[in-house]
Structure formats: C-alpha cells, structure tokens
mmCIF file of C-alpha atoms in Angstrom:
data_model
loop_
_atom_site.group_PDB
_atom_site.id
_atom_site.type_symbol
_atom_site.label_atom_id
_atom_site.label_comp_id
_atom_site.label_asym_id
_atom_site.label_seq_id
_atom_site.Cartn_x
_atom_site.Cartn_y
_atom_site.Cartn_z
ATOM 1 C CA UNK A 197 81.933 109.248 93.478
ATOM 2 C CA UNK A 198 81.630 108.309 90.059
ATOM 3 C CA UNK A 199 77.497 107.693 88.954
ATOM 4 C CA UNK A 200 76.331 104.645 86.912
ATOM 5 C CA UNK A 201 76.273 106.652 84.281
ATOM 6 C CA UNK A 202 79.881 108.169 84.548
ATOM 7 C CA UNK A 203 81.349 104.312 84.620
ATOM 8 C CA UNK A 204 79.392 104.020 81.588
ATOM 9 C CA UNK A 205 80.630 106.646 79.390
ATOM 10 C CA UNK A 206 84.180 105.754 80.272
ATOM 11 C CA UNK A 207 83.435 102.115 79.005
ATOM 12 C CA UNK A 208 81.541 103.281 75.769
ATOM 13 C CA UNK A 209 84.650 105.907 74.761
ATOM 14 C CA UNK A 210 87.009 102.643 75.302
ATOM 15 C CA UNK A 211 84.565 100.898 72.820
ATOM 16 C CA UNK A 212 85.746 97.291 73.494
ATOM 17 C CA UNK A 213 86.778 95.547 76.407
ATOM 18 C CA UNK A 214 88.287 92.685 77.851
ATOM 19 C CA UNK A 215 85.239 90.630 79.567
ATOM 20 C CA UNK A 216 86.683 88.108 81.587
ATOM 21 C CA UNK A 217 85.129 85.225 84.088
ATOM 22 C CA UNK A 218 86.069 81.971 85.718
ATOM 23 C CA UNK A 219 85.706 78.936 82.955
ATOM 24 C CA UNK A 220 84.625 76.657 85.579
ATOM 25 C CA UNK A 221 87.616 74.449 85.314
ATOM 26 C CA UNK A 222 90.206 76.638 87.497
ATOM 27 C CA UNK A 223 91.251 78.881 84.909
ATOM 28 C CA UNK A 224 90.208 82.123 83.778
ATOM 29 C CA UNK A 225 88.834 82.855 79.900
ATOM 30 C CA UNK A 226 88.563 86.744 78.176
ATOM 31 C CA UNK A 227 86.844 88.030 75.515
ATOM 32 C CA UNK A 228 86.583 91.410 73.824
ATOM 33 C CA UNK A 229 83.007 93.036 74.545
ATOM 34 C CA UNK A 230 81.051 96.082 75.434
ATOM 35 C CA UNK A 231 78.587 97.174 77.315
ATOM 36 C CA UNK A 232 75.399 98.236 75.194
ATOM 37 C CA UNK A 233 73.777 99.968 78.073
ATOM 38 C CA UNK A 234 73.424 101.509 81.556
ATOM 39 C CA UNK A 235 70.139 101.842 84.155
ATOM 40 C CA UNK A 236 69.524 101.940 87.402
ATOM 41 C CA UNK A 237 70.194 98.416 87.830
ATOM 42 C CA UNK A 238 73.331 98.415 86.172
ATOM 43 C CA UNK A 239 75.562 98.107 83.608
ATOM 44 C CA UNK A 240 74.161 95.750 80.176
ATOM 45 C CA UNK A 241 76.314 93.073 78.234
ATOM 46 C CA UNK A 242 74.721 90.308 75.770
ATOM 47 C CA UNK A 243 75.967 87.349 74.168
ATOM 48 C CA UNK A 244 74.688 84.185 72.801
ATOM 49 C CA UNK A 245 73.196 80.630 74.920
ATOM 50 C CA UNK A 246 75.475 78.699 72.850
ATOM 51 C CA UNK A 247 78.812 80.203 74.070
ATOM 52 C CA UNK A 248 81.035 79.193 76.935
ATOM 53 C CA UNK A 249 80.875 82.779 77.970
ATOM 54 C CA UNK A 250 76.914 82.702 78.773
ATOM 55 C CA UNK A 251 77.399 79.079 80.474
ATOM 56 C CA UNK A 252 79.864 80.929 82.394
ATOM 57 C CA UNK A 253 78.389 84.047 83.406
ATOM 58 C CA UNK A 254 75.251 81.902 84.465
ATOM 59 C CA UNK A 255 77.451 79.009 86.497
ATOM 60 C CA UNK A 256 80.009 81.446 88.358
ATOM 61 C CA UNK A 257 77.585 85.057 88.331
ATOM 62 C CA UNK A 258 80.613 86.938 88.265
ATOM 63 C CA UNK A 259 82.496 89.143 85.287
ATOM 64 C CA UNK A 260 85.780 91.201 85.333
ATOM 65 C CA UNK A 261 85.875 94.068 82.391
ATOM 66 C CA UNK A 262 88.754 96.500 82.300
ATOM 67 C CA UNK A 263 89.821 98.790 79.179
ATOM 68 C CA UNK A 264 92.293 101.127 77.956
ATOM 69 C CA UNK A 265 91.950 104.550 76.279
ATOM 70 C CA UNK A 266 94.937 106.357 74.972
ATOM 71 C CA UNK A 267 95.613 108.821 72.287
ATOM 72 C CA UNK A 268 98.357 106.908 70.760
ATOM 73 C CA UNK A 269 100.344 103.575 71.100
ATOM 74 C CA UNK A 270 103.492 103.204 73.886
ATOM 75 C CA UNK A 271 106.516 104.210 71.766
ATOM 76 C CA UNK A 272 110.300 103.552 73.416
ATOM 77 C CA UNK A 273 113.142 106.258 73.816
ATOM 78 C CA UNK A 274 116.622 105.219 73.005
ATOM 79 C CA UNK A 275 117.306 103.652 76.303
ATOM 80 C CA UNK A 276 114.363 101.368 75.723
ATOM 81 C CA UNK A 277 111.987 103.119 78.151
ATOM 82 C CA UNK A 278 108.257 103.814 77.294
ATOM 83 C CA UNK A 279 106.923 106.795 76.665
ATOM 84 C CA UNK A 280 103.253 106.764 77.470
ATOM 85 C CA UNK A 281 100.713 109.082 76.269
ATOM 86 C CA UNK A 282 98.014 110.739 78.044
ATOM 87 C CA UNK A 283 95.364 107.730 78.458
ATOM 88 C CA UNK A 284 92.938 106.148 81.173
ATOM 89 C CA UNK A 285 92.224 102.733 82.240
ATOM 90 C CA UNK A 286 88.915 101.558 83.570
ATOM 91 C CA UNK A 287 87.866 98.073 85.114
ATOM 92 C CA UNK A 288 85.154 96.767 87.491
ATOM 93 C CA UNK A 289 84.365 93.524 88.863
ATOM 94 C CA UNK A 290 81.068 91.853 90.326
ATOM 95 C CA UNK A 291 78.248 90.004 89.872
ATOM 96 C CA UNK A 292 75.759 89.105 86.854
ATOM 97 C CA UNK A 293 71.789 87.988 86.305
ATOM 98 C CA UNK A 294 70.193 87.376 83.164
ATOM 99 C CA UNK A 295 66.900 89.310 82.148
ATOM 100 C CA UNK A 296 63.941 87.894 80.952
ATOM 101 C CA UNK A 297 62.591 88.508 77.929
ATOM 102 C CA UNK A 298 59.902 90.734 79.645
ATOM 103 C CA UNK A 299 62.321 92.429 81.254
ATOM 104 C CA UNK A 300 63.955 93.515 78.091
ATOM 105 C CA UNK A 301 60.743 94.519 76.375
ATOM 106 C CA UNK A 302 59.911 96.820 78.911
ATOM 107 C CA UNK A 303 62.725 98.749 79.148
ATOM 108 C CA UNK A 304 62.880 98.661 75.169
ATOM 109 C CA UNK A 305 60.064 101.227 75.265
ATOM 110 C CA UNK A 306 61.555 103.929 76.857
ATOM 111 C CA UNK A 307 66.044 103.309 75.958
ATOM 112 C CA UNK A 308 67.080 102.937 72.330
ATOM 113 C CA UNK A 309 69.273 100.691 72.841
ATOM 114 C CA UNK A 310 67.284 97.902 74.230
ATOM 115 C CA UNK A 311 65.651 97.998 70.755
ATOM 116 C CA UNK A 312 68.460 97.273 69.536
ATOM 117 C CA UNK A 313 69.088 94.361 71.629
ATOM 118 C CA UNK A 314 65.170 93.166 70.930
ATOM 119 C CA UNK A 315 65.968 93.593 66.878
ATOM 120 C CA UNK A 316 69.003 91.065 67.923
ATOM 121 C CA UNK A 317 67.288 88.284 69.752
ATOM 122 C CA UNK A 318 64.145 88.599 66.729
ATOM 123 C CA UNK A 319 67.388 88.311 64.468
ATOM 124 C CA UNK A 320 69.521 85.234 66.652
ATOM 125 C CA UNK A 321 66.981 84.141 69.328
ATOM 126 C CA UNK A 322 69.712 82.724 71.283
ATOM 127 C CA UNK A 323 70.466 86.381 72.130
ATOM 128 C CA UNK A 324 70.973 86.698 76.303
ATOM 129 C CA UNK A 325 70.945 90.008 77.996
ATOM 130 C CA UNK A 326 72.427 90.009 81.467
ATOM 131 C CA UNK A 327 73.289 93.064 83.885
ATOM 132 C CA UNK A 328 76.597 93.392 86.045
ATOM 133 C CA UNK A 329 74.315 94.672 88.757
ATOM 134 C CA UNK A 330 76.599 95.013 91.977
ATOM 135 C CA UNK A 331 80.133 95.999 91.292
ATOM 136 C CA UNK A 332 83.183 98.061 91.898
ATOM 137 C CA UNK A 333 85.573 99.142 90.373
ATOM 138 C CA UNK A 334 88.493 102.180 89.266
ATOM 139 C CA UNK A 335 89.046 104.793 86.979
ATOM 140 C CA UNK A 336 92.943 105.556 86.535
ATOM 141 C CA UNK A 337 94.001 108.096 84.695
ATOM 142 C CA UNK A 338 97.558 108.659 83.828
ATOM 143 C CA UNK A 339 99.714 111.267 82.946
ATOM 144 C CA UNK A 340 102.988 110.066 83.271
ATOM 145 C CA UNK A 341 105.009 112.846 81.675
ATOM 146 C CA UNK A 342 102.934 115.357 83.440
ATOM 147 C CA UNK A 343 102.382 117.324 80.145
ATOM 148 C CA UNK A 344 98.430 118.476 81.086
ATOM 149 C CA UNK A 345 99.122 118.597 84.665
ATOM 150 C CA UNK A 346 101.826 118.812 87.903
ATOM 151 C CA UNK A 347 100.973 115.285 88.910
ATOM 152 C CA UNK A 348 101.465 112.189 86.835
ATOM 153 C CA UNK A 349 98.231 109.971 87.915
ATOM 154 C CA UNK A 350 94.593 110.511 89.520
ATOM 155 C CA UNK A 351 92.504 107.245 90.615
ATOM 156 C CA UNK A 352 88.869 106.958 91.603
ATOM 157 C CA UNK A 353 87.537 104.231 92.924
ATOM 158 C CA UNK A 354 83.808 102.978 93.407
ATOM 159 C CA UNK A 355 80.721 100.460 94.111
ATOM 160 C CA UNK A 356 77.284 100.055 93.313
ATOM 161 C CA UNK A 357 74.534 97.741 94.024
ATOM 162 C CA UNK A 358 76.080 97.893 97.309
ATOM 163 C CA UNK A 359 79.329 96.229 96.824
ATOM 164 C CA UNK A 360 81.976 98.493 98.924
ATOM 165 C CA UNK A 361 85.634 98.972 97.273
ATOM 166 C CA UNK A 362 89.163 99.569 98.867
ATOM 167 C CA UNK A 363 90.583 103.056 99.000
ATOM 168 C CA UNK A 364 93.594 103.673 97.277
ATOM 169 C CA UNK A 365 96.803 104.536 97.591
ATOM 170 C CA UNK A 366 99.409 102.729 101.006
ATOM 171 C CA UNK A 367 98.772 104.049 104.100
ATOM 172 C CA UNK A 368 101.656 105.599 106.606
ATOM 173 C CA UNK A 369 101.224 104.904 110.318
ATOM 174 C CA UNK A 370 102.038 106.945 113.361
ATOM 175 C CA UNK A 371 105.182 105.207 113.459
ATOM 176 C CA UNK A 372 106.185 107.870 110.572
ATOM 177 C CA UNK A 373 109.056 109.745 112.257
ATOM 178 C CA UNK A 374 108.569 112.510 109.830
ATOM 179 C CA UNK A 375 112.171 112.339 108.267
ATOM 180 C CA UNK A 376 110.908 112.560 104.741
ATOM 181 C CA UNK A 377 112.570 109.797 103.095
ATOM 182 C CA UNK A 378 109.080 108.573 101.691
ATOM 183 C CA UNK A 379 108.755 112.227 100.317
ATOM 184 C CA UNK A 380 112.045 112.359 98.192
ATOM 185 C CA UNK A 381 111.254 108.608 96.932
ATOM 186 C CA UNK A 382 108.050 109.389 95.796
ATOM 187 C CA UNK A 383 107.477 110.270 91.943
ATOM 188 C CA UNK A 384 103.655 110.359 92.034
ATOM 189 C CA UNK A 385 103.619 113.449 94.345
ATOM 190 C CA UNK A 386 101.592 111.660 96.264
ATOM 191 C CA UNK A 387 103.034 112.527 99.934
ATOM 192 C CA UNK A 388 102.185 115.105 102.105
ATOM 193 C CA UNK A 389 104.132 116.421 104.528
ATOM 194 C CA UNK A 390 103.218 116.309 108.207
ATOM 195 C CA UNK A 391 103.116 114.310 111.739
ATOM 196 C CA UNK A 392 103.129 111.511 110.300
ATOM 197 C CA UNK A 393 103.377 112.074 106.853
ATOM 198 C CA UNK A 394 100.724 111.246 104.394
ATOM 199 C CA UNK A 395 99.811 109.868 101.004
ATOM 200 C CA UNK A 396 97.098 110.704 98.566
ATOM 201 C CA UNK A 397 95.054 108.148 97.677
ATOM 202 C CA UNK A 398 94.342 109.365 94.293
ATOM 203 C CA UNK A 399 97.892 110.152 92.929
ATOM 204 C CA UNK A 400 99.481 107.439 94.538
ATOM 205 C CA UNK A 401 100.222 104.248 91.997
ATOM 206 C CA UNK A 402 100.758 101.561 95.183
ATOM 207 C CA UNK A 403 104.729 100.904 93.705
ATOM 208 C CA UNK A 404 106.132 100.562 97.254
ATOM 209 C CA UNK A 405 108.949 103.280 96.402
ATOM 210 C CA UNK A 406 107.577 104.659 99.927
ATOM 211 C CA UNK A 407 107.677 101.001 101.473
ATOM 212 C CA UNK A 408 110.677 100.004 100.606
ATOM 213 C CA UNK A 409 112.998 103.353 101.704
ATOM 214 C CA UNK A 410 111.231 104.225 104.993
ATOM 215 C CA UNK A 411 113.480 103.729 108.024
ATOM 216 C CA UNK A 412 110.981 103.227 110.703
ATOM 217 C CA UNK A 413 109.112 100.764 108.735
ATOM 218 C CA UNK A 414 105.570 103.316 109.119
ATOM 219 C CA UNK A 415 104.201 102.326 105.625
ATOM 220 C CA UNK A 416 101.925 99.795 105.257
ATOM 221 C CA UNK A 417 101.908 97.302 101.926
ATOM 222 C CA UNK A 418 98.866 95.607 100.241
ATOM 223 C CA UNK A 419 100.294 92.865 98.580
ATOM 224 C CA UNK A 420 102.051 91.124 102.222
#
C-alpha cells in the first residue's frame, strides 16, 4: 500500500489541485490548491479565515482533492477520438482539523516547510493550517495505448488515519459459467481465466464491458 509519503509525492509532482468541499448550502465549491506538506498525521493544506473555503473546511470537516499529471494535452485522431498520453490521476477524500498555532511552531523546527507556512501567517495572520488527517483515496495510472507496457491501466487504492477504502475493479461470482464472453469484451486485460473467471482489481477501469455481455449474469456492478 501506498505510504503517507508516497500520496504525497504524487500530489506535489501534480503541483495544483482541485480542493473541493460541501459549501454548506447543498452544493459543492472547488478551488485549485496544494498540499505544502506531509507527517505522520497527515497530509497539510492552508488558506486564509476570511475565505468561504476555511468556513467550510471548519463547518463540514471534510475535503475532496484529485489531480492530473500527463506529459502532454489529449489531442483527437481524425475520427474524433482522443489520444491520451501516458499520465496519472490521483484523488483522496476525508476529513480535516485545524492546527494551532503551537502546533505549527513545533513542527516548524524540525520540516522546512512549516517555516514557510510560519513566515506566511507573520506575513497574513489570517493564515490557517489544517491537516486532511484520515483519508482514502486512488492512484490511477493510465496507459491507454499501451506504449510502456502490455496493459493499458494500473490502480491502487488506500486509507490512512484509519479510514478503510473499496477494492477495485467488478467482481465475477460463482455463477460465472466459464464461457469467456467477459474475456473477449474486456480491453483492460483485466480477466483471468478460470472456474469462475476473474478480474484484476488493478487493471480493471469498472466500464461494465464485462457486465453488460455476460450471459449468466455472474458480474457484479457498483453503480446499481
């Protein structure tokens, strides 16, 4: 499983993110961010008193980040189809607390970049720092063309702060009656061959290709 500090360098090579909590009316607001910092506690954001986003963070405790990395744009073939480039996604979800001010000293004396944040709130003292301190989340990295490798994705999810996460990929059942219909509908090589038949959590991509062809209805959906 991923470490605290793996999520983190994932993040930091994305550079910013799309922050994203409930605005306390029914609706949803996002903002581009980044996290300044990882501990043992968590993962480190800060923003200002005076913005919706802190009122936020502090009213609901929760915050969704996710982020793309790519090494160039989506371009489109004559047909109109994209043509992705090799590229990852990353996003987690969970819960938020502010630090004190004490808080933020202390661990100042021993990370760099908590001096930075303590040069920030000398320099706008309405500075917050809060940790997303129980999480989960996924790393999905995609290679759709399959030009670094013979599989087009691989998916890891995680938790910390002892949240728990969903493995992924759909699931066959023993209903499977082995016929291999899911195997010639599935583009992920993701299936495995057997009695019953099964999928890879980490290459599958959850289309329903699978779901939707098998005759003995063995797959199980998600989304239903």
């Amino acid at each position: 499983m991923m470490t605290i500090e793996d999520v983190y360098r994932k993040f930091d090579e994305i550079g910013c993110c799309s922050f994203a909590t409930p605005d306390g009316h029914g609706g949803v607001e996002a903002r581009i961010a980044h996290f300044f910092a990882y501990g043992d506690e968590g993962l480190y954001l800060r923003t200002m008193d005076v913005k919706p986003f802190y009122r936020q963070l502090k009213e609901s405790g929760r915050l969704a980040v996710c982020g793309e990395r790519t090494e160039a744009k989506v371009v489109f073939d004559e047909d109109n189809l994209p043509l992705f480039k090799p590229g990852y996604q990353m996003r987690v979800s969970g819960e938020v607390r502010e630090l004190s001010m004490v808080e933020v000293e202390a661990k100042a004396a021993h990370d760099r970049n908590f001096n930075v944040a303590v040069h920030d709130i000398a320099k706008y003292p309405e500075t917050r720092v809060l940790v997303l301190h129980r999480f989960h989340g996924e790393l999905y990295d995609y290679d759709y063309a399959m030009a670094r490798r013979d599989h087009k994705l691989y998916r890891e999810r995680f938790a910390f702060g002892g949240d728990t996460f969903e493995e992924p990929g759909l699931r066959i059942t023993d209903s499977c009656i082995a016929c291999g219909t899911c195997l010639e509908g599935c583009s992920f090589k993701a299936i495995v061959p057997g009695e019953p038949y099964t999928i890879l959590g980490e290459r599958c991509d959850e289309c329903g290709n699978c779901y939707h062809v098998c005759p003995a209805g063995a797959v199980e959906g998600k989304g239903r």
